[in-house]
Amino acid sequence: MRLRIIDAFTDRPFAGNPAAVCLLDGPEWPQERWLRRVAAEMNLPETAFARPSGEPGAWALRWFTPTEEVDLCGHATLATVHALRGDGLLDGSDGQVRFATRSGELRARTEPDGSITLDFPANGAVAAEPPAGLAEALGRPVTEAYAVPGLGELLVVLASEHAVRALAPDLGALALLPLRGVVVTARADDPAGGGYDFVSRNFAPSVGIPEDPVTGSSHTALAPFWAERLGRTELTGYQASVRGGLVACRLLGDRVLLSGHAVTVLDGTLHSTP
């Protein structure tokens, strides 16, 4: 069985966010135990499994961290579209693809410049009291926090891009909090010079991801959050992890378009079949 590692939200290898992608042939899902074991073996932020749904450009899609299945993942979806395009499996659909997922139907399309655009539901953020222990886990006071119910994450706003980049949280303490993840964000220090409008970092140790390199799903909340603050519906976010990655965002009502490139860095054979 073919298995690829694809770096998403980057145009160069060893940057962006890596995802394993496994395109399945059968009409049914393999046993969940097998899916989980493959994801644990890959030990990447996400492993995506996709199988055809019987129509051109229609696929069923599931995502797994090393420890659990998740409802929504942006970078592994982008990586899956990259794999489908590379295999010519979108030729009969004009580069359009529909995914049946635990979050409902998600759409994506390939662009003439080689990028891929994801069409995801926007996730609203509402002001919230930070949980006890968060300030200690982050190593700094928390004065502005927002819950993102659709993602199970907490959005924490810091004073500057420098503060986001310099953050060195206690990941063990973060894993004990009743949250799927914590996203820290700030307005870019130099939007014109840097080429992006806001920065973020995403920590999700409770689901096996100490720090996610580039998180597409979080940008479904970051895009509307910063669009309201900056007064624009087209923005670019930079996720300031060690690998780093750019996410072009466009807010369309209750939808967010997320665009980026992807690069295949490994293409091999999985010798354990379902």
PDB file of N, CA, C and O in Angstrom, residues 122-182:
ATOM      1  N   ALA A 122     -16.188  28.658   8.776  1.00  0.00           N
ATOM      2  CA  ALA A 122     -15.548  29.564   9.723  1.00  0.00           C
ATOM      3  C   ALA A 122     -15.931  29.178  11.144  1.00  0.00           C
ATOM      4  O   ALA A 122     -17.037  28.689  11.397  1.00  0.00           O
ATOM      5  N   ASN A 123     -15.015  29.390  12.061  1.00  0.00           N
ATOM      6  CA  ASN A 123     -15.264  29.103  13.478  1.00  0.00           C
ATOM      7  C   ASN A 123     -15.137  30.396  14.283  1.00  0.00           C
ATOM      8  O   ASN A 123     -14.100  31.065  14.241  1.00  0.00           O
ATOM      9  N   GLY A 124     -16.213  30.730  14.975  1.00  0.00           N
ATOM     10  CA  GLY A 124     -16.225  31.940  15.770  1.00  0.00           C
ATOM     11  C   GLY A 124     -15.508  31.763  17.092  1.00  0.00           C
ATOM     12  O   GLY A 124     -15.421  30.659  17.639  1.00  0.00           O
ATOM     13  N   ALA A 125     -14.962  32.869  17.605  1.00  0.00           N
ATOM     14  CA  ALA A 125     -14.288  32.883  18.907  1.00  0.00           C
ATOM     15  C   ALA A 125     -15.052  33.820  19.835  1.00  0.00           C
ATOM     16  O   ALA A 125     -15.441  34.921  19.438  1.00  0.00           O
ATOM     17  N   VAL A 126     -15.297  33.367  21.057  1.00  0.00           N
ATOM     18  CA  VAL A 126     -16.045  34.164  22.026  1.00  0.00           C
ATOM     19  C   VAL A 126     -15.180  34.374  23.267  1.00  0.00           C
ATOM     20  O   VAL A 126     -14.438  33.486  23.687  1.00  0.00           O
ATOM     21  N   ALA A 127     -15.260  35.589  23.836  1.00  0.00           N
ATOM     22  CA  ALA A 127     -14.462  35.905  25.016  1.00  0.00           C
ATOM     23  C   ALA A 127     -14.705  34.886  26.114  1.00  0.00           C
ATOM     24  O   ALA A 127     -15.835  34.455  26.350  1.00  0.00           O
ATOM     25  N   ALA A 128     -13.636  34.473  26.786  1.00  0.00           N
ATOM     26  CA  ALA A 128     -13.748  33.419  27.790  1.00  0.00           C
ATOM     27  C   ALA A 128     -12.748  33.654  28.909  1.00  0.00           C
ATOM     28  O   ALA A 128     -11.716  34.301  28.723  1.00  0.00           O
ATOM     29  N   GLU A 129     -13.076  33.108  30.071  1.00  0.00           N
ATOM     30  CA  GLU A 129     -12.133  33.108  31.187  1.00  0.00           C
ATOM     31  C   GLU A 129     -11.108  31.995  30.970  1.00  0.00           C
ATOM     32  O   GLU A 129     -11.480  30.848  30.721  1.00  0.00           O
ATOM     33  N   PRO A 130      -9.837  32.308  31.031  1.00  0.00           N
ATOM     34  CA  PRO A 130      -8.839  31.244  30.862  1.00  0.00           C
ATOM     35  C   PRO A 130      -8.911  30.263  32.011  1.00  0.00           C
ATOM     36  O   PRO A 130      -9.188  30.644  33.146  1.00  0.00           O
ATOM     37  N   PRO A 131      -8.679  28.982  31.746  1.00  0.00           N
ATOM     38  CA  PRO A 131      -8.731  27.982  32.817  1.00  0.00           C
ATOM     39  C   PRO A 131      -7.603  28.180  33.818  1.00  0.00           C
ATOM     40  O   PRO A 131      -6.547  28.735  33.493  1.00  0.00           O
ATOM     41  N   ALA A 132      -7.852  27.745  35.028  1.00  0.00           N
ATOM     42  CA  ALA A 132      -6.817  27.819  36.065  1.00  0.00           C
ATOM     43  C   ALA A 132      -5.569  27.071  35.607  1.00  0.00           C
ATOM     44  O   ALA A 132      -5.657  25.967  35.073  1.00  0.00           O
ATOM     45  N   GLY A 133      -4.434  27.674  35.812  1.00  0.00           N
ATOM     46  CA  GLY A 133      -3.170  27.057  35.456  1.00  0.00           C
ATOM     47  C   GLY A 133      -2.642  27.435  34.093  1.00  0.00           C
ATOM     48  O   GLY A 133      -1.494  27.107  33.756  1.00  0.00           O
ATOM     49  N   LEU A 134      -3.457  28.121  33.260  1.00  0.00           N
ATOM     50  CA  LEU A 134      -2.999  28.453  31.909  1.00  0.00           C
ATOM     51  C   LEU A 134      -1.833  29.433  31.940  1.00  0.00           C
ATOM     52  O   LEU A 134      -0.840  29.255  31.224  1.00  0.00           O
ATOM     53  N   ALA A 135      -1.945  30.479  32.747  1.00  0.00           N
ATOM     54  CA  ALA A 135      -0.866  31.475  32.806  1.00  0.00           C
ATOM     55  C   ALA A 135       0.444  30.829  33.239  1.00  0.00           C
ATOM     56  O   ALA A 135       1.514  31.113  32.679  1.00  0.00           O
ATOM     57  N   GLU A 136       0.366  29.943  34.205  1.00  0.00           N
ATOM     58  CA  GLU A 136       1.575  29.258  34.674  1.00  0.00           C
ATOM     59  C   GLU A 136       2.147  28.358  33.575  1.00  0.00           C
ATOM     60  O   GLU A 136       3.372  28.273  33.396  1.00  0.00           O
ATOM     61  N   ALA A 137       1.252  27.681  32.842  1.00  0.00           N
ATOM     62  CA  ALA A 137       1.715  26.789  31.772  1.00  0.00           C
ATOM     63  C   ALA A 137       2.367  27.579  30.638  1.00  0.00           C
ATOM     64  O   ALA A 137       3.361  27.137  30.047  1.00  0.00           O
ATOM     65  N   LEU A 138       1.823  28.751  30.324  1.00  0.00           N
ATOM     66  CA  LEU A 138       2.391  29.571  29.246  1.00  0.00           C
ATOM     67  C   LEU A 138       3.609  30.360  29.713  1.00  0.00           C
ATOM     68  O   LEU A 138       4.410  30.801  28.889  1.00  0.00           O
ATOM     69  N   GLY A 139       3.696  30.570  31.006  1.00  0.00           N
ATOM     70  CA  GLY A 139       4.808  31.345  31.530  1.00  0.00           C
ATOM     71  C   GLY A 139       4.637  32.835  31.393  1.00  0.00           C
ATOM     72  O   GLY A 139       5.619  33.585  31.430  1.00  0.00           O
ATOM     73  N   ARG A 140       3.390  33.286  31.257  1.00  0.00           N
ATOM     74  CA  ARG A 140       3.114  34.714  31.159  1.00  0.00           C
ATOM     75  C   ARG A 140       1.646  34.963  31.504  1.00  0.00           C
ATOM     76  O   ARG A 140       0.800  34.065  31.353  1.00  0.00           O
ATOM     77  N   PRO A 141       1.292  36.170  31.958  1.00  0.00           N
ATOM     78  CA  PRO A 141      -0.108  36.467  32.281  1.00  0.00           C
ATOM     79  C   PRO A 141      -0.991  36.385  31.031  1.00  0.00           C
ATOM     80  O   PRO A 141      -0.540  36.673  29.924  1.00  0.00           O
ATOM     81  N   VAL A 142      -2.237  35.977  31.230  1.00  0.00           N
ATOM     82  CA  VAL A 142      -3.203  35.908  30.135  1.00  0.00           C
ATOM     83  C   VAL A 142      -4.289  36.947  30.399  1.00  0.00           C
ATOM     84  O   VAL A 142      -5.059  36.830  31.346  1.00  0.00           O
ATOM     85  N   THR A 143      -4.337  37.977  29.568  1.00  0.00           N
ATOM     86  CA  THR A 143      -5.307  39.057  29.759  1.00  0.00           C
ATOM     87  C   THR A 143      -6.413  39.052  28.710  1.00  0.00           C
ATOM     88  O   THR A 143      -7.424  39.721  28.876  1.00  0.00           O
ATOM     89  N   GLU A 144      -6.216  38.299  27.618  1.00  0.00           N
ATOM     90  CA  GLU A 144      -7.212  38.271  26.540  1.00  0.00           C
ATOM     91  C   GLU A 144      -7.290  36.850  25.988  1.00  0.00           C
ATOM     92  O   GLU A 144      -6.343  36.360  25.362  1.00  0.00           O
ATOM     93  N   ALA A 145      -8.417  36.197  26.242  1.00  0.00           N
ATOM     94  CA  ALA A 145      -8.585  34.813  25.810  1.00  0.00           C
ATOM     95  C   ALA A 145      -9.966  34.622  25.204  1.00  0.00           C
ATOM     96  O   ALA A 145     -10.945  35.262  25.627  1.00  0.00           O
ATOM     97  N   TYR A 146     -10.057  33.712  24.230  1.00  0.00           N
ATOM     98  CA  TYR A 146     -11.310  33.459  23.519  1.00  0.00           C
ATOM     99  C   TYR A 146     -11.460  31.957  23.297  1.00  0.00           C
ATOM    100  O   TYR A 146     -10.509  31.287  22.867  1.00  0.00           O
ATOM    101  N   ALA A 147     -12.644  31.461  23.580  1.00  0.00           N
ATOM    102  CA  ALA A 147     -12.933  30.054  23.321  1.00  0.00           C
ATOM    103  C   ALA A 147     -13.359  29.888  21.865  1.00  0.00           C
ATOM    104  O   ALA A 147     -14.051  30.750  21.304  1.00  0.00           O
ATOM    105  N   VAL A 148     -12.952  28.786  21.271  1.00  0.00           N
ATOM    106  CA  VAL A 148     -13.378  28.429  19.913  1.00  0.00           C
ATOM    107  C   VAL A 148     -14.113  27.100  20.040  1.00  0.00           C
ATOM    108  O   VAL A 148     -13.519  26.025  19.903  1.00  0.00           O
ATOM    109  N   PRO A 149     -15.433  27.148  20.314  1.00  0.00           N
ATOM    110  CA  PRO A 149     -16.166  25.902  20.587  1.00  0.00           C
ATOM    111  C   PRO A 149     -16.091  24.888  19.455  1.00  0.00           C
ATOM    112  O   PRO A 149     -16.041  23.682  19.690  1.00  0.00           O
ATOM    113  N   GLY A 150     -16.068  25.377  18.208  1.00  0.00           N
ATOM    114  CA  GLY A 150     -16.044  24.451  17.084  1.00  0.00           C
ATOM    115  C   GLY A 150     -14.781  23.644  16.965  1.00  0.00           C
ATOM    116  O   GLY A 150     -14.761  22.607  16.295  1.00  0.00           O
ATOM    117  N   LEU A 151     -13.709  24.092  17.625  1.00  0.00           N
ATOM    118  CA  LEU A 151     -12.422  23.400  17.547  1.00  0.00           C
ATOM    119  C   LEU A 151     -11.969  22.838  18.882  1.00  0.00           C
ATOM    120  O   LEU A 151     -11.013  22.065  18.933  1.00  0.00           O
ATOM    121  N   GLY A 152     -12.595  23.261  19.989  1.00  0.00           N
ATOM    122  CA  GLY A 152     -12.147  22.835  21.306  1.00  0.00           C
ATOM    123  C   GLY A 152     -10.845  23.481  21.715  1.00  0.00           C
ATOM    124  O   GLY A 152     -10.118  22.958  22.564  1.00  0.00           O
ATOM    125  N   GLU A 153     -10.535  24.635  21.105  1.00  0.00           N
ATOM    126  CA  GLU A 153      -9.283  25.318  21.372  1.00  0.00           C
ATOM    127  C   GLU A 153      -9.532  26.632  22.100  1.00  0.00           C
ATOM    128  O   GLU A 153     -10.648  27.175  22.086  1.00  0.00           O
ATOM    129  N   LEU A 154      -8.485  27.152  22.694  1.00  0.00           N
ATOM    130  CA  LEU A 154      -8.524  28.466  23.319  1.00  0.00           C
ATOM    131  C   LEU A 154      -7.564  29.369  22.573  1.00  0.00           C
ATOM    132  O   LEU A 154      -6.403  29.017  22.337  1.00  0.00           O
ATOM    133  N   LEU A 155      -8.057  30.538  22.185  1.00  0.00           N
ATOM    134  CA  LEU A 155      -7.268  31.529  21.477  1.00  0.00           C
ATOM    135  C   LEU A 155      -6.769  32.560  22.489  1.00  0.00           C
ATOM    136  O   LEU A 155      -7.567  33.176  23.194  1.00  0.00           O
ATOM    137  N   VAL A 156      -5.467  32.725  22.575  1.00  0.00           N
ATOM    138  CA  VAL A 156      -4.862  33.670  23.518  1.00  0.00           C
ATOM    139  C   VAL A 156      -4.136  34.736  22.722  1.00  0.00           C
ATOM    140  O   VAL A 156      -3.268  34.418  21.886  1.00  0.00           O
ATOM    141  N   VAL A 157      -4.485  36.001  22.945  1.00  0.00           N
ATOM    142  CA  VAL A 157      -3.877  37.114  22.221  1.00  0.00           C
ATOM    143  C   VAL A 157      -2.740  37.688  23.044  1.00  0.00           C
ATOM    144  O   VAL A 157      -2.922  38.036  24.220  1.00  0.00           O
ATOM    145  N   LEU A 158      -1.569  37.795  22.429  1.00  0.00           N
ATOM    146  CA  LEU A 158      -0.410  38.388  23.080  1.00  0.00           C
ATOM    147  C   LEU A 158      -0.138  39.778  22.497  1.00  0.00           C
ATOM    148  O   LEU A 158      -0.690  40.157  21.470  1.00  0.00           O
ATOM    149  N   ALA A 159       0.731  40.516  23.160  1.00  0.00           N
ATOM    150  CA  ALA A 159       0.916  41.927  22.829  1.00  0.00           C
ATOM    151  C   ALA A 159       1.666  42.142  21.522  1.00  0.00           C
ATOM    152  O   ALA A 159       1.509  43.189  20.888  1.00  0.00           O
ATOM    153  N   SER A 160       2.485  41.183  21.109  1.00  0.00           N
ATOM    154  CA  SER A 160       3.331  41.417  19.940  1.00  0.00           C
ATOM    155  C   SER A 160       3.734  40.103  19.281  1.00  0.00           C
ATOM    156  O   SER A 160       3.645  39.026  19.890  1.00  0.00           O
ATOM    157  N   GLU A 161       4.195  40.208  18.043  1.00  0.00           N
ATOM    158  CA  GLU A 161       4.744  39.047  17.351  1.00  0.00           C
ATOM    159  C   GLU A 161       5.946  38.503  18.107  1.00  0.00           C
ATOM    160  O   GLU A 161       6.118  37.280  18.223  1.00  0.00           O
ATOM    161  N   HIS A 162       6.773  39.390  18.625  1.00  0.00           N
ATOM    162  CA  HIS A 162       7.950  38.943  19.387  1.00  0.00           C
ATOM    163  C   HIS A 162       7.535  38.079  20.573  1.00  0.00           C
ATOM    164  O   HIS A 162       8.177  37.053  20.860  1.00  0.00           O
ATOM    165  N   ALA A 163       6.448  38.467  21.260  1.00  0.00           N
ATOM    166  CA  ALA A 163       5.994  37.691  22.411  1.00  0.00           C
ATOM    167  C   ALA A 163       5.545  36.295  21.990  1.00  0.00           C
ATOM    168  O   ALA A 163       5.781  35.311  22.700  1.00  0.00           O
ATOM    169  N   VAL A 164       4.902  36.196  20.837  1.00  0.00           N
ATOM    170  CA  VAL A 164       4.464  34.888  20.329  1.00  0.00           C
ATOM    171  C   VAL A 164       5.676  34.022  20.015  1.00  0.00           C
ATOM    172  O   VAL A 164       5.745  32.840  20.389  1.00  0.00           O
ATOM    173  N   ARG A 165       6.637  34.580  19.330  1.00  0.00           N
ATOM    174  CA  ARG A 165       7.813  33.812  18.933  1.00  0.00           C
ATOM    175  C   ARG A 165       8.651  33.377  20.134  1.00  0.00           C
ATOM    176  O   ARG A 165       9.257  32.299  20.127  1.00  0.00           O
ATOM    177  N   ALA A 166       8.690  34.209  21.170  1.00  0.00           N
ATOM    178  CA  ALA A 166       9.548  33.937  22.331  1.00  0.00           C
ATOM    179  C   ALA A 166       8.911  32.984  23.333  1.00  0.00           C
ATOM    180  O   ALA A 166       9.588  32.521  24.260  1.00  0.00           O
ATOM    181  N   LEU A 167       7.639  32.652  23.164  1.00  0.00           N
ATOM    182  CA  LEU A 167       6.937  31.828  24.140  1.00  0.00           C
ATOM    183  C   LEU A 167       7.571  30.440  24.260  1.00  0.00           C
ATOM    184  O   LEU A 167       7.890  29.799  23.259  1.00  0.00           O
ATOM    185  N   ALA A 168       7.766  29.989  25.502  1.00  0.00           N
ATOM    186  CA  ALA A 168       8.335  28.660  25.768  1.00  0.00           C
ATOM    187  C   ALA A 168       7.476  27.994  26.837  1.00  0.00           C
ATOM    188  O   ALA A 168       7.848  27.935  28.010  1.00  0.00           O
ATOM    189  N   PRO A 169       6.311  27.475  26.459  1.00  0.00           N
ATOM    190  CA  PRO A 169       5.370  26.962  27.454  1.00  0.00           C
ATOM    191  C   PRO A 169       5.808  25.649  28.077  1.00  0.00           C
ATOM    192  O   PRO A 169       6.652  24.933  27.528  1.00  0.00           O
ATOM    193  N   ASP A 170       5.207  25.344  29.224  1.00  0.00           N
ATOM    194  CA  ASP A 170       5.375  24.058  29.886  1.00  0.00           C
ATOM    195  C   ASP A 170       4.362  23.102  29.251  1.00  0.00           C
ATOM    196  O   ASP A 170       3.180  23.121  29.583  1.00  0.00           O
ATOM    197  N   LEU A 171       4.818  22.273  28.335  1.00  0.00           N
ATOM    198  CA  LEU A 171       3.905  21.414  27.573  1.00  0.00           C
ATOM    199  C   LEU A 171       3.230  20.377  28.465  1.00  0.00           C
ATOM    200  O   LEU A 171       2.075  20.015  28.233  1.00  0.00           O
ATOM    201  N   GLY A 172       3.928  19.895  29.482  1.00  0.00           N
ATOM    202  CA  GLY A 172       3.313  18.949  30.406  1.00  0.00           C
ATOM    203  C   GLY A 172       2.144  19.567  31.124  1.00  0.00           C
ATOM    204  O   GLY A 172       1.100  18.934  31.310  1.00  0.00           O
ATOM    205  N   ALA A 173       2.284  20.825  31.553  1.00  0.00           N
ATOM    206  CA  ALA A 173       1.195  21.519  32.230  1.00  0.00           C
ATOM    207  C   ALA A 173       0.055  21.814  31.267  1.00  0.00           C
ATOM    208  O   ALA A 173      -1.128  21.697  31.625  1.00  0.00           O
ATOM    209  N   LEU A 174       0.386  22.177  30.032  1.00  0.00           N
ATOM    210  CA  LEU A 174      -0.669  22.434  29.042  1.00  0.00           C
ATOM    211  C   LEU A 174      -1.494  21.177  28.769  1.00  0.00           C
ATOM    212  O   LEU A 174      -2.710  21.247  28.569  1.00  0.00           O
ATOM    213  N   ALA A 175      -0.845  20.028  28.764  1.00  0.00           N
ATOM    214  CA  ALA A 175      -1.551  18.772  28.468  1.00  0.00           C
ATOM    215  C   ALA A 175      -2.600  18.444  29.514  1.00  0.00           C
ATOM    216  O   ALA A 175      -3.540  17.680  29.231  1.00  0.00           O
ATOM    217  N   LEU A 176      -2.475  19.004  30.710  1.00  0.00           N
ATOM    218  CA  LEU A 176      -3.422  18.715  31.786  1.00  0.00           C
ATOM    219  C   LEU A 176      -4.650  19.623  31.745  1.00  0.00           C
ATOM    220  O   LEU A 176      -5.622  19.367  32.460  1.00  0.00           O
ATOM    221  N   LEU A 177      -4.631  20.656  30.917  1.00  0.00           N
ATOM    222  CA  LEU A 177      -5.756  21.583  30.859  1.00  0.00           C
ATOM    223  C   LEU A 177      -6.911  20.967  30.067  1.00  0.00           C
ATOM    224  O   LEU A 177      -6.698  20.151  29.169  1.00  0.00           O
ATOM    225  N   PRO A 178      -8.161  21.360  30.373  1.00  0.00           N
ATOM    226  CA  PRO A 178      -9.327  20.787  29.684  1.00  0.00           C
ATOM    227  C   PRO A 178      -9.551  21.416  28.318  1.00  0.00           C
ATOM    228  O   PRO A 178     -10.617  21.975  28.023  1.00  0.00           O
ATOM    229  N   LEU A 179      -8.537  21.327  27.455  1.00  0.00           N
ATOM    230  CA  LEU A 179      -8.594  21.926  26.126  1.00  0.00           C
ATOM    231  C   LEU A 179      -7.933  20.993  25.130  1.00  0.00           C
ATOM    232  O   LEU A 179      -6.973  20.292  25.463  1.00  0.00           O
ATOM    233  N   ARG A 180      -8.437  21.016  23.891  1.00  0.00           N
ATOM    234  CA  ARG A 180      -7.741  20.257  22.857  1.00  0.00           C
ATOM    235  C   ARG A 180      -6.423  20.929  22.512  1.00  0.00           C
ATOM    236  O   ARG A 180      -5.428  20.266  22.240  1.00  0.00           O
ATOM    237  N   GLY A 181      -6.413  22.262  22.533  1.00  0.00           N
ATOM    238  CA  GLY A 181      -5.198  22.974  22.196  1.00  0.00           C
ATOM    239  C   GLY A 181      -5.287  24.438  22.574  1.00  0.00           C
ATOM    240  O   GLY A 181      -6.361  24.967  22.863  1.00  0.00           O
ATOM    241  N   VAL A 182      -4.142  25.088  22.578  1.00  0.00           N
ATOM    242  CA  VAL A 182      -4.047  26.514  22.865  1.00  0.00           C
ATOM    243  C   VAL A 182      -3.360  27.177  21.679  1.00  0.00           C
ATOM    244  O   VAL A 182      -2.265  26.759  21.265  1.00  0.00           O
TER     245      VAL A 182
END
